[in-house]
Phi, psi and omega in degrees: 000320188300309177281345167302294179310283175340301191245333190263260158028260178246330178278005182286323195283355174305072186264336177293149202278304170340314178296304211269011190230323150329271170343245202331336185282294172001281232281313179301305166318315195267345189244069177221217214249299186330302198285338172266004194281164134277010185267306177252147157285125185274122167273120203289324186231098199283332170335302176311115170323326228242320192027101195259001179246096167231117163334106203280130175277353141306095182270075142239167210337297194316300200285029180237357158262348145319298199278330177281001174307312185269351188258144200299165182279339184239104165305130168266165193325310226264328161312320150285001181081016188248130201292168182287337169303355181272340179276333157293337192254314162329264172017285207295315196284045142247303179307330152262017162281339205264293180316285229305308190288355175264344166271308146342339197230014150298116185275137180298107159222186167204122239274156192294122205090350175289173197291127147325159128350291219244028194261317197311315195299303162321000216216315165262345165295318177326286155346287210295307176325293203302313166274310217289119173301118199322158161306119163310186154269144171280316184269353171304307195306328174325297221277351189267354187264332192294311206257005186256174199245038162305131174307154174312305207288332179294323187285339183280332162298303186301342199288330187300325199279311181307299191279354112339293201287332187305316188296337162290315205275301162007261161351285168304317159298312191299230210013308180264335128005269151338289183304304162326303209299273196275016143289300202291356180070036187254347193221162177274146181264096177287194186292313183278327163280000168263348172266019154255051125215321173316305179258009174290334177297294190303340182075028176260137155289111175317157180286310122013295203260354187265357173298316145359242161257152194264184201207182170207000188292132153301169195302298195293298173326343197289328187283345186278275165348314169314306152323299181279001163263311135006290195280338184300293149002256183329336173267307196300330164310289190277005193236282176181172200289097196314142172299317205242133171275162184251106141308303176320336188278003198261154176280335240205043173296344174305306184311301220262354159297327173286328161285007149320280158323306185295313169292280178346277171338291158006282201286301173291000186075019167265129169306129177291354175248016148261357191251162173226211206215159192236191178196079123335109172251127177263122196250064163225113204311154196308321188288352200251358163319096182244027176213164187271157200281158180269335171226146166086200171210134195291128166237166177219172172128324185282170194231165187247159159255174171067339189208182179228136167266161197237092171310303171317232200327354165066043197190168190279137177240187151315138148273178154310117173274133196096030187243077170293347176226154125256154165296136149267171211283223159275123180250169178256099196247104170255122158286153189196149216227130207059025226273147193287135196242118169304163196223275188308127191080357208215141164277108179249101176270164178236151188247147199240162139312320165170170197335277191264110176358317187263354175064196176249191194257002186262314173235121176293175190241336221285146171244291158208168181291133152257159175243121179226178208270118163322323198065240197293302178304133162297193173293314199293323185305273233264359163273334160274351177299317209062040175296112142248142173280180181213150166264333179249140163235175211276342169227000000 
C-alpha cells in the first residue's frame, strides 16, 4: 500500500523529486500497524503536546466522522512536522500578497505639491544610472586571464559569467536612459519601457532586468546585491583565484560546480562520471582562509531554512524562533572518487537558488543535494521540517 500511493498512485502525479520523498515520509507515519490496531487510539500528529487528531479505535463510520469533526479548522505547523517558524512565513507571504494588491488597486495621483511622477522617476533612474556598475571589457579580461595560472575550466566560468552580466548591465544603463529620455517625451515609450517605470515606481525589479539570474529581492536589495556580484568579479579579475568563492555570485552555480569536477578529473587523471562530491564544514570564517582547498573548493554565502546549523557539534539543531534563515558556516564542495553512499546520520539537504523552490518552468531553481550530518534528529525530521539551504533570500 505505502507503495501504491507513495510512488504510483499519487506519488506518480510527483514529479519533484523533494516532493516525492515528502510524500514517502508522510505515507510512512501514517500507514503502520498502529493505525489499524484495535486495541490503541492512533495520533496522526504525535508532536503535539494537546493532538486533537486522533484516530478513534471503533473506526466505524459514525465515530470516525465525528472525530473529523472535532479536528481544528486551521491546522498548526507542527502537525505536519514544520517548526513554527513556517507558520510565520506563510503569514508574512499572504500578507505581502495582501499589501502588494491593495496598492495595485490605489489610483496613482498625488497631493498638491507634492513629487510629481515623472520627477520621481528622474530622480530614482538618476539615482540607479549612478549605482549601476560600468560594463567589463570582455576581451580586456581575456587577454589579462590568459597568461595566469587559473585552472581552464575556471577560467571559461569566469568568461561565461563577464558575458551574462555585461548583457544585464547593457540592459540597465539603456533602460534607464531610455526611460528619463521618455518621461522628458523625447523618445517613444513602448509597452516594455512603460512596464520597466512602472516597476521602478513600485520598487520592483522589471521582468526585463531579470533575466539574468532569478531573484525575489525588491529593487534596492537587489541592486545592493548586483554591486556585490559585480565587485566579487572584479577582484578574481584584478587579483587572483578567490580561496573561498562568494557561491551566491555565480548567475550559473551549476556551471562553476561542474568546472570543480572538471579541474579535479584533470588534476588526478580520473573520468569526470566517477566522481561525486562530499560537503565538509569549516568552521572558519570566509575572510580568515588562508591556502586553496588541495582538491575541490572552499564557498560561503549560503543560508539555511528550516533549521539552524550548531556550530559546537557540527549538525542541524532547532532554529530560533523568529529566525526564519541562518547563515551556514563554509563548505567544502570535495569532489571524491567512488564514494560509498552513507545513509545513517545524514541529511541530503537541497540547495535552491532562492526561496522559491519550484523555479520557473525556464529555470529550475533546485542546484544540488548537500549531505550534512542530522545530529539528534533523523533524515525523516528534517525532511518534514522542509530543511534546505538558499543562495539568495527575499531581502
Amino acid at each position: 500500500m505505502r507503495y501504491l500511493i507513495a510512488e504510483a498512485n499519487y506519488g506518480g502525479r510527483v514529479t519533484d523529486a523533494m516532493d516525492r520523498r515528502l510524500v514517502n515520509v508522510y505515507i510512512t507515519q501514517l500507514f503502520c500497524e498502529q493505525a489499524i490496531s484495535p486495541q490503541t487510539e492512533f495520533n496522526l500528529a504525535p508532536q503535539l503536546s494537546d493532538s486533537p487528531y486522533i484516530i478513534p479505535n471503533d473506526a466505524d463510520l459514525a465515530s470516525a466522522k465525528l472525530a473529523i469533526k472535532t479536528f481544528p479548522q486551521l491546522d498548526n505547523a507542527l502537525a505536519f512536522g514544520q517548526h513554527a517558524n513556517a507558520d510565520i512565513a506563510s503569514q508574512i507571504e499572504d500578507s505581502s500578497t495582501l499589501l502588494d494588491t491593495i496598492v495595485s488597486l490605489q489610483p496613482k495621483v498625488i497631493d498638491a505639491g507634492g513629487e510629481s511622477k515623472e520627477q520621481k522617476i528622474l530622480r530614482i533612474c538618476h539615482l540607479m544610472q549612478e549605482e549601476v556598475p560600468p560594463s567589463f571589457d570582455a576581451a580586456a579580461v581575456r587577454r589579462g586571464m590568459g597568461p595566469r595560472a587559473d585552472p581552464e575550466p575556471m577560467k571559461t566560468v569566469l568568461y561565461q559569467e563577464v558575458d551574462r552580466y555585461n548583457i544585464l548591465l547593457l540592459t540597465l544603463h539603456q533602460t534607464l536612459k531610455a526611460s528619463e529620455l521618455g518621461v522628458q517625451g523625447l523618445v517613444i515609450v513602448t509597452p516594455e519601457l512603460e512596464e520597466i517605470i512602472e516597476a521602478v515606481l513600485e520598487f520592483k525589479v522589471p521582468r526585463a532586468w531579470s533575466t539574468c539570474y532569478p531573484s525575489l529581492k525588491p529593487l534596492t536589495p537587489w541592486m545592493r546585491d548586483l554591486v556585490c556580484r559585480i565587485s566579487a568579479l572584479q577582484k578574481w579579475i584584478n587579483e587572483a583565484l578567490p580561496r573561498c568563492f562568494w557561491l551566491p555570485g555565480f548567475t550559473y552555480p551549476t556551471g562553476f560546480l561542474t568546472a570543480v569536477l572538471q579541474t579535479s578529473a584533470r588534476k588526478n587523471g580520473i573520468a569526470i562520471d566517477s566522481l561525486s562530491w562530499e560537503f565538509p564544514i569549516i568552521n572558519t570564517p570566509a575572510t580568515s582562509i588562508a591556502q586553496y582547498a588541495k582538491d575541490g573548493s572552499y564557498c560561503h554565502g549560503l543560508f539555511l531554512e528550516g533549521a539552524r546549523w550548531d556550530l559546537d557539534n557540527s549538525c542541524l539543531t532547532e532554529p530560533i524562533p523568529m529566525e526564519l534563515c541562518c547563515s551556514m558556516p563554509v563548505i567544502h564542495f570535495k569532489p571524491v572518487d567512488n564514494k560509498k553512499k552513507s545513509i545513517k546520520g545524514i541529511y541530503s539537504c537541497p540547495l535552491y537558488l532562492y526561496p522559491l523552490r519550484t523555479g520557473s518552468r525556464e529555470r529550475p531553481s533546485f542546484v544540488i543535494s548537500c549531505e550534512v550530518r542530522c545530529g539528534a534528529q533523523g533524515s525523516e525530521y528534517w525532511t518534514c521540517r522542509g530543511t534546505a539551504m538558499l543562495l539568495s533570500t527575499m531581502h
